[in-house]
mmCIF file of N, CA and C in Angstrom:
data_model
loop_
_atom_site.group_PDB
_atom_site.id
_atom_site.type_symbol
_atom_site.label_atom_id
_atom_site.label_comp_id
_atom_site.label_asym_id
_atom_site.label_seq_id
_atom_site.Cartn_x
_atom_site.Cartn_y
_atom_site.Cartn_z
ATOM 1 N N UNK A 372 13.972 1.028 -24.051
ATOM 2 C CA UNK A 372 12.901 1.764 -23.437
ATOM 3 C C UNK A 372 12.611 1.149 -22.065
ATOM 4 N N UNK A 373 12.533 1.978 -21.020
ATOM 5 C CA UNK A 373 12.282 1.495 -19.665
ATOM 6 C C UNK A 373 10.815 1.132 -19.504
ATOM 7 N N UNK A 374 10.585 0.038 -18.806
ATOM 8 C CA UNK A 374 9.233 -0.413 -18.568
ATOM 9 C C UNK A 374 8.659 0.338 -17.368
ATOM 10 N N UNK A 375 7.407 0.759 -17.470
ATOM 11 C CA UNK A 375 6.762 1.469 -16.368
ATOM 12 C C UNK A 375 6.569 0.507 -15.191
ATOM 13 N N UNK A 376 6.777 0.986 -13.961
ATOM 14 C CA UNK A 376 6.603 0.100 -12.812
ATOM 15 C C UNK A 376 5.142 -0.299 -12.651
ATOM 16 N N UNK A 377 4.931 -1.527 -12.188
ATOM 17 C CA UNK A 377 3.585 -2.025 -11.964
ATOM 18 C C UNK A 377 2.976 -1.273 -10.791
ATOM 19 N N UNK A 378 1.745 -0.842 -10.956
ATOM 20 C CA UNK A 378 1.074 -0.142 -9.867
ATOM 21 C C UNK A 378 0.059 -1.062 -9.209
ATOM 22 N N UNK A 379 -0.179 -0.805 -7.947
ATOM 23 C CA UNK A 379 -1.111 -1.576 -7.139
ATOM 24 C C UNK A 379 -2.114 -0.594 -6.549
ATOM 25 N N UNK A 380 -3.374 -0.969 -6.568
ATOM 26 C CA UNK A 380 -4.418 -0.068 -6.093
ATOM 27 C C UNK A 380 -4.641 -0.252 -4.590
ATOM 28 N N UNK A 381 -4.703 0.872 -3.881
ATOM 29 C CA UNK A 381 -5.001 0.850 -2.450
ATOM 30 C C UNK A 381 -6.123 1.834 -2.164
ATOM 31 N N UNK A 382 -6.818 1.574 -1.098
ATOM 32 C CA UNK A 382 -7.819 2.507 -0.596
ATOM 33 C C UNK A 382 -7.401 2.926 0.801
ATOM 34 N N UNK A 383 -7.658 4.173 1.137
ATOM 35 C CA UNK A 383 -7.305 4.631 2.480
ATOM 36 C C UNK A 383 -8.407 5.507 3.040
ATOM 37 N N UNK A 384 -8.515 5.514 4.351
ATOM 38 C CA UNK A 384 -9.468 6.362 5.054
ATOM 39 C C UNK A 384 -8.839 6.782 6.374
ATOM 40 N N UNK A 385 -9.058 8.013 6.753
ATOM 41 C CA UNK A 385 -8.492 8.529 8.004
ATOM 42 C C UNK A 385 -9.471 8.278 9.141
ATOM 43 N N UNK A 386 -8.982 7.673 10.201
ATOM 44 C CA UNK A 386 -9.794 7.419 11.383
ATOM 45 C C UNK A 386 -9.785 8.688 12.228
ATOM 46 N N UNK A 387 -10.925 9.300 12.396
ATOM 47 C CA UNK A 387 -10.993 10.574 13.118
ATOM 48 C C UNK A 387 -10.743 10.409 14.614
ATOM 49 N N UNK A 388 -10.987 9.235 15.163
ATOM 50 C CA UNK A 388 -10.782 9.025 16.589
ATOM 51 C C UNK A 388 -9.290 8.960 16.918
ATOM 52 N N UNK A 389 -8.513 8.194 16.123
ATOM 53 C CA UNK A 389 -7.086 8.039 16.398
ATOM 54 C C UNK A 389 -6.209 8.890 15.486
ATOM 55 N N UNK A 390 -6.790 9.432 14.407
ATOM 56 C CA UNK A 390 -6.087 10.245 13.408
ATOM 57 C C UNK A 390 -5.123 9.418 12.553
ATOM 58 N N UNK A 391 -5.173 8.085 12.654
ATOM 59 C CA UNK A 391 -4.349 7.211 11.823
ATOM 60 C C UNK A 391 -5.067 6.903 10.517
ATOM 61 N N UNK A 392 -4.333 6.334 9.569
ATOM 62 C CA UNK A 392 -4.923 5.930 8.297
ATOM 63 C C UNK A 392 -5.142 4.423 8.283
ATOM 64 N N UNK A 393 -6.316 3.998 7.851
ATOM 65 C CA UNK A 393 -6.616 2.595 7.613
ATOM 66 C C UNK A 393 -6.410 2.389 6.116
ATOM 67 N N UNK A 394 -5.408 1.590 5.749
ATOM 68 C CA UNK A 394 -5.038 1.402 4.345
ATOM 69 C C UNK A 394 -5.341 -0.039 3.947
ATOM 70 N N UNK A 395 -6.026 -0.207 2.815
ATOM 71 C CA UNK A 395 -6.412 -1.522 2.327
ATOM 72 C C UNK A 395 -5.808 -1.749 0.949
ATOM 73 N N UNK A 396 -5.116 -2.870 0.792
ATOM 74 C CA UNK A 396 -4.596 -3.259 -0.526
ATOM 75 C C UNK A 396 -5.740 -3.942 -1.262
ATOM 76 N N UNK A 397 -6.160 -3.349 -2.372
ATOM 77 C CA UNK A 397 -7.299 -3.872 -3.125
ATOM 78 C C UNK A 397 -6.829 -4.967 -4.072
ATOM 79 N N UNK A 398 -7.448 -6.108 -3.973
ATOM 80 C CA UNK A 398 -7.117 -7.249 -4.821
ATOM 81 C C UNK A 398 -8.421 -7.773 -5.396
ATOM 82 N N UNK A 399 -8.629 -7.548 -6.681
ATOM 83 C CA UNK A 399 -9.896 -7.897 -7.300
ATOM 84 C C UNK A 399 -10.021 -9.386 -7.601
ATOM 85 N N UNK A 400 -8.973 -10.172 -7.302
ATOM 86 C CA UNK A 400 -9.095 -11.623 -7.449
ATOM 87 C C UNK A 400 -10.025 -12.189 -6.386
ATOM 88 N N UNK A 401 -10.137 -11.487 -5.259
ATOM 89 C CA UNK A 401 -11.002 -11.935 -4.178
ATOM 90 C C UNK A 401 -12.195 -10.980 -4.075
ATOM 91 N N UNK A 402 -13.404 -11.454 -4.390
ATOM 92 C CA UNK A 402 -14.576 -10.584 -4.247
ATOM 93 C C UNK A 402 -14.839 -10.255 -2.775
ATOM 94 N N UNK A 403 -15.658 -9.244 -2.543
ATOM 95 C CA UNK A 403 -15.931 -8.799 -1.178
ATOM 96 C C UNK A 403 -16.568 -9.900 -0.333
ATOM 97 N N UNK A 404 -17.279 -10.833 -0.957
ATOM 98 C CA UNK A 404 -17.935 -11.908 -0.216
ATOM 99 C C UNK A 404 -17.044 -13.129 -0.036
ATOM 100 N N UNK A 405 -15.793 -13.053 -0.482
ATOM 101 C CA UNK A 405 -14.881 -14.180 -0.395
ATOM 102 C C UNK A 405 -14.456 -14.429 1.045
ATOM 103 N N UNK A 406 -14.089 -15.683 1.348
ATOM 104 C CA UNK A 406 -13.592 -15.993 2.687
ATOM 105 C C UNK A 406 -12.173 -15.473 2.888
ATOM 106 N N UNK A 407 -11.488 -15.151 1.807
ATOM 107 C CA UNK A 407 -10.155 -14.575 1.900
ATOM 108 C C UNK A 407 -10.275 -13.081 2.198
ATOM 109 N N UNK A 408 -9.451 -12.608 3.075
ATOM 110 C CA UNK A 408 -9.501 -11.198 3.474
ATOM 111 C C UNK A 408 -8.426 -10.403 2.741
ATOM 112 N N UNK A 409 -8.743 -9.174 2.482
ATOM 113 C CA UNK A 409 -7.769 -8.273 1.872
ATOM 114 C C UNK A 409 -6.813 -7.788 2.949
ATOM 115 N N UNK A 410 -5.593 -7.472 2.533
ATOM 116 C CA UNK A 410 -4.623 -6.940 3.485
ATOM 117 C C UNK A 410 -5.055 -5.542 3.902
ATOM 118 N N UNK A 411 -5.094 -5.313 5.193
ATOM 119 C CA UNK A 411 -5.482 -4.015 5.718
ATOM 120 C C UNK A 411 -4.601 -3.693 6.913
ATOM 121 N N UNK A 412 -4.037 -2.486 6.929
ATOM 122 C CA UNK A 412 -3.157 -2.092 8.021
ATOM 123 C C UNK A 412 -3.516 -0.694 8.510
ATOM 124 N N UNK A 413 -3.030 -0.384 9.702
ATOM 125 C CA UNK A 413 -3.187 0.938 10.297
ATOM 126 C C UNK A 413 -1.827 1.633 10.207
ATOM 127 N N UNK A 414 -1.809 2.835 9.638
ATOM 128 C CA UNK A 414 -0.544 3.546 9.402
ATOM 129 C C UNK A 414 -0.604 4.914 10.082
ATOM 130 N N UNK A 415 0.458 5.253 10.778
ATOM 131 C CA UNK A 415 0.548 6.579 11.402
ATOM 132 C C UNK A 415 0.615 7.652 10.314
ATOM 133 N N UNK A 416 0.065 8.841 10.570
ATOM 134 C CA UNK A 416 0.045 9.891 9.541
ATOM 135 C C UNK A 416 1.431 10.268 9.020
ATOM 136 N N UNK A 417 2.427 10.354 9.891
ATOM 137 C CA UNK A 417 3.781 10.708 9.446
ATOM 138 C C UNK A 417 4.347 9.705 8.466
ATOM 139 N N UNK A 418 4.170 8.425 8.760
ATOM 140 C CA UNK A 418 4.657 7.363 7.870
ATOM 141 C C UNK A 418 3.865 7.351 6.565
ATOM 142 N N UNK A 419 2.565 7.622 6.653
ATOM 143 C CA UNK A 419 1.721 7.640 5.462
ATOM 144 C C UNK A 419 2.174 8.715 4.484
ATOM 145 N N UNK A 420 2.364 9.926 4.981
ATOM 146 C CA UNK A 420 2.758 11.027 4.099
ATOM 147 C C UNK A 420 4.225 10.951 3.678
ATOM 148 N N UNK A 421 5.068 10.259 4.442
ATOM 149 C CA UNK A 421 6.451 10.051 4.021
ATOM 150 C C UNK A 421 6.507 9.067 2.854
ATOM 151 N N UNK A 422 5.681 8.028 2.905
ATOM 152 C CA UNK A 422 5.659 7.037 1.828
ATOM 153 C C UNK A 422 4.918 7.558 0.594
ATOM 154 N N UNK A 423 3.929 8.428 0.804
ATOM 155 C CA UNK A 423 3.120 8.960 -0.301
ATOM 156 C C UNK A 423 3.095 10.489 -0.243
ATOM 157 N N UNK A 424 4.198 11.142 -0.614
ATOM 158 C CA UNK A 424 4.277 12.599 -0.459
ATOM 159 C C UNK A 424 3.349 13.384 -1.382
ATOM 160 N N UNK A 425 2.852 12.762 -2.441
ATOM 161 C CA UNK A 425 2.004 13.476 -3.391
ATOM 162 C C UNK A 425 0.548 13.588 -2.923
ATOM 163 N N UNK A 426 0.198 12.957 -1.811
ATOM 164 C CA UNK A 426 -1.172 13.002 -1.294
ATOM 165 C C UNK A 426 -1.384 14.317 -0.552
ATOM 166 N N UNK A 427 -2.537 14.944 -0.799
ATOM 167 C CA UNK A 427 -2.893 16.170 -0.104
ATOM 168 C C UNK A 427 -3.133 15.861 1.378
ATOM 169 N N UNK A 428 -2.539 16.628 2.267
ATOM 170 C CA UNK A 428 -2.643 16.359 3.704
ATOM 171 C C UNK A 428 -4.062 16.549 4.236
ATOM 172 N N UNK A 429 -4.921 17.225 3.509
ATOM 173 C CA UNK A 429 -6.310 17.401 3.936
ATOM 174 C C UNK A 429 -7.210 16.258 3.488
ATOM 175 N N UNK A 430 -6.668 15.333 2.692
ATOM 176 C CA UNK A 430 -7.456 14.223 2.161
ATOM 177 C C UNK A 430 -7.882 13.280 3.285
ATOM 178 N N UNK A 431 -9.144 12.883 3.268
ATOM 179 C CA UNK A 431 -9.685 12.002 4.298
ATOM 180 C C UNK A 431 -9.769 10.564 3.805
ATOM 181 N N UNK A 432 -10.169 10.379 2.542
ATOM 182 C CA UNK A 432 -10.305 9.026 1.995
ATOM 183 C C UNK A 432 -10.190 9.094 0.477
ATOM 184 N N UNK A 433 -9.664 8.007 -0.112
ATOM 185 C CA UNK A 433 -9.516 7.964 -1.563
ATOM 186 C C UNK A 433 -9.048 6.567 -1.968
ATOM 187 N N UNK A 434 -9.068 6.326 -3.264
ATOM 188 C CA UNK A 434 -8.488 5.118 -3.856
ATOM 189 C C UNK A 434 -7.427 5.597 -4.829
ATOM 190 N N UNK A 435 -6.177 5.098 -4.668
ATOM 191 C CA UNK A 435 -5.066 5.544 -5.504
ATOM 192 C C UNK A 435 -4.244 4.347 -5.959
ATOM 193 N N UNK A 436 -3.371 4.581 -6.915
ATOM 194 C CA UNK A 436 -2.437 3.560 -7.374
ATOM 195 C C UNK A 436 -1.040 3.930 -6.887
ATOM 196 N N UNK A 437 -0.335 2.938 -6.322
ATOM 197 C CA UNK A 437 1.021 3.144 -5.808
ATOM 198 C C UNK A 437 1.931 2.065 -6.366
ATOM 199 N N UNK A 438 3.227 2.279 -6.242
ATOM 200 C CA UNK A 438 4.193 1.273 -6.690
ATOM 201 C C UNK A 438 4.422 0.254 -5.569
ATOM 202 N N UNK A 439 5.073 -0.838 -5.901
ATOM 203 C CA UNK A 439 5.372 -1.878 -4.908
ATOM 204 C C UNK A 439 6.298 -1.342 -3.823
ATOM 205 N N UNK A 440 7.211 -0.461 -4.183
ATOM 206 C CA UNK A 440 8.135 0.115 -3.191
ATOM 207 C C UNK A 440 7.368 0.987 -2.205
ATOM 208 N N UNK A 441 6.450 1.811 -2.703
ATOM 209 C CA UNK A 441 5.646 2.640 -1.809
ATOM 210 C C UNK A 441 4.783 1.774 -0.895
ATOM 211 N N UNK A 442 4.243 0.691 -1.436
ATOM 212 C CA UNK A 442 3.430 -0.223 -0.643
ATOM 213 C C UNK A 442 4.265 -0.861 0.464
ATOM 214 N N UNK A 443 5.499 -1.206 0.143
ATOM 215 C CA UNK A 443 6.419 -1.767 1.141
ATOM 216 C C UNK A 443 6.743 -0.733 2.226
ATOM 217 N N UNK A 444 6.928 0.517 1.838
ATOM 218 C CA UNK A 444 7.223 1.572 2.810
ATOM 219 C C UNK A 444 6.041 1.817 3.747
ATOM 220 N N UNK A 445 4.831 1.569 3.274
ATOM 221 C CA UNK A 445 3.656 1.709 4.135
ATOM 222 C C UNK A 445 3.603 0.597 5.182
ATOM 223 N N UNK A 446 4.171 -0.567 4.852
ATOM 224 C CA UNK A 446 4.177 -1.668 5.805
ATOM 225 C C UNK A 446 3.541 -2.949 5.308
ATOM 226 N N UNK A 447 3.128 -2.979 4.064
ATOM 227 C CA UNK A 447 2.524 -4.180 3.500
ATOM 228 C C UNK A 447 3.590 -5.201 3.133
ATOM 229 N N UNK A 448 3.197 -6.464 3.096
ATOM 230 C CA UNK A 448 4.066 -7.529 2.604
ATOM 231 C C UNK A 448 3.836 -7.601 1.103
ATOM 232 N N UNK A 449 4.880 -7.342 0.330
ATOM 233 C CA UNK A 449 4.759 -7.294 -1.128
ATOM 234 C C UNK A 449 5.566 -8.443 -1.715
ATOM 235 N N UNK A 450 4.904 -9.494 -2.227
ATOM 236 C CA UNK A 450 5.639 -10.647 -2.753
ATOM 237 C C UNK A 450 6.543 -10.306 -3.936
ATOM 238 N N UNK A 451 6.115 -9.389 -4.807
ATOM 239 C CA UNK A 451 6.933 -9.022 -5.969
ATOM 240 C C UNK A 451 8.261 -8.416 -5.524
ATOM 241 N N UNK A 452 8.226 -7.607 -4.501
ATOM 242 C CA UNK A 452 9.426 -6.950 -3.994
ATOM 243 C C UNK A 452 10.321 -7.940 -3.261
ATOM 244 N N UNK A 453 9.743 -8.885 -2.570
ATOM 245 C CA UNK A 453 10.524 -9.885 -1.828
ATOM 246 C C UNK A 453 11.341 -10.754 -2.777
ATOM 247 N N UNK A 454 10.789 -11.096 -3.928
ATOM 248 C CA UNK A 454 11.536 -11.920 -4.878
ATOM 249 C C UNK A 454 12.687 -11.131 -5.484
ATOM 250 N N UNK A 455 12.506 -9.829 -5.699
ATOM 251 C CA UNK A 455 13.585 -9.002 -6.227
ATOM 252 C C UNK A 455 14.723 -8.898 -5.223
ATOM 253 N N UNK A 456 14.391 -8.735 -3.948
ATOM 254 C CA UNK A 456 15.407 -8.616 -2.907
ATOM 255 C C UNK A 456 16.161 -9.933 -2.770
ATOM 256 N N UNK A 457 15.448 -11.048 -2.822
ATOM 257 C CA UNK A 457 16.087 -12.367 -2.731
ATOM 258 C C UNK A 457 17.025 -12.592 -3.902
ATOM 259 N N UNK A 458 16.593 -12.220 -5.094
ATOM 260 C CA UNK A 458 17.427 -12.384 -6.278
ATOM 261 C C UNK A 458 18.682 -11.515 -6.161
ATOM 262 N N UNK A 459 18.527 -10.314 -5.636
ATOM 263 C CA UNK A 459 19.687 -9.425 -5.471
ATOM 264 C C UNK A 459 20.642 -9.997 -4.421
ATOM 265 N N UNK A 460 20.121 -10.526 -3.326
ATOM 266 C CA UNK A 460 20.966 -11.093 -2.272
ATOM 267 C C UNK A 460 21.737 -12.300 -2.792
ATOM 268 N N UNK A 461 21.094 -13.109 -3.633
ATOM 269 C CA UNK A 461 21.790 -14.271 -4.199
ATOM 270 C C UNK A 461 22.896 -13.825 -5.157
ATOM 271 N N UNK A 462 22.639 -12.788 -5.938
ATOM 272 C CA UNK A 462 23.628 -12.294 -6.894
ATOM 273 C C UNK A 462 24.829 -11.699 -6.170
ATOM 274 N N UNK A 463 24.578 -11.008 -5.062
ATOM 275 C CA UNK A 463 25.666 -10.394 -4.309
ATOM 276 C C UNK A 463 26.488 -11.459 -3.595
ATOM 277 N N UNK A 464 25.835 -12.523 -3.111
ATOM 278 C CA UNK A 464 26.516 -13.573 -2.363
ATOM 279 C C UNK A 464 27.422 -14.421 -3.248
ATOM 280 N N UNK A 465 27.151 -14.472 -4.539
ATOM 281 C CA UNK A 465 27.935 -15.321 -5.439
ATOM 282 C C UNK A 465 29.251 -14.701 -5.785
#
């Protein structure tokens, strides 16, 4: 039986001035008052909808769950994905 991929929660909001999306990777290990900051990036609309095709184009803001691959396509640094790529590169090099 195949294991379901781990999902990661993100929040997004469309900036009406620039029309870009502000995307935040939500990590509940760090409370909002923590000195550690959550990862937040600005994504162009074309890249946003290419990485997340199931999102309604009229959507302005929401909180959704995405896979690590989708998060990587948005532009986030995903440690889980980096270890998989490293393991694959080592296996191919041997």
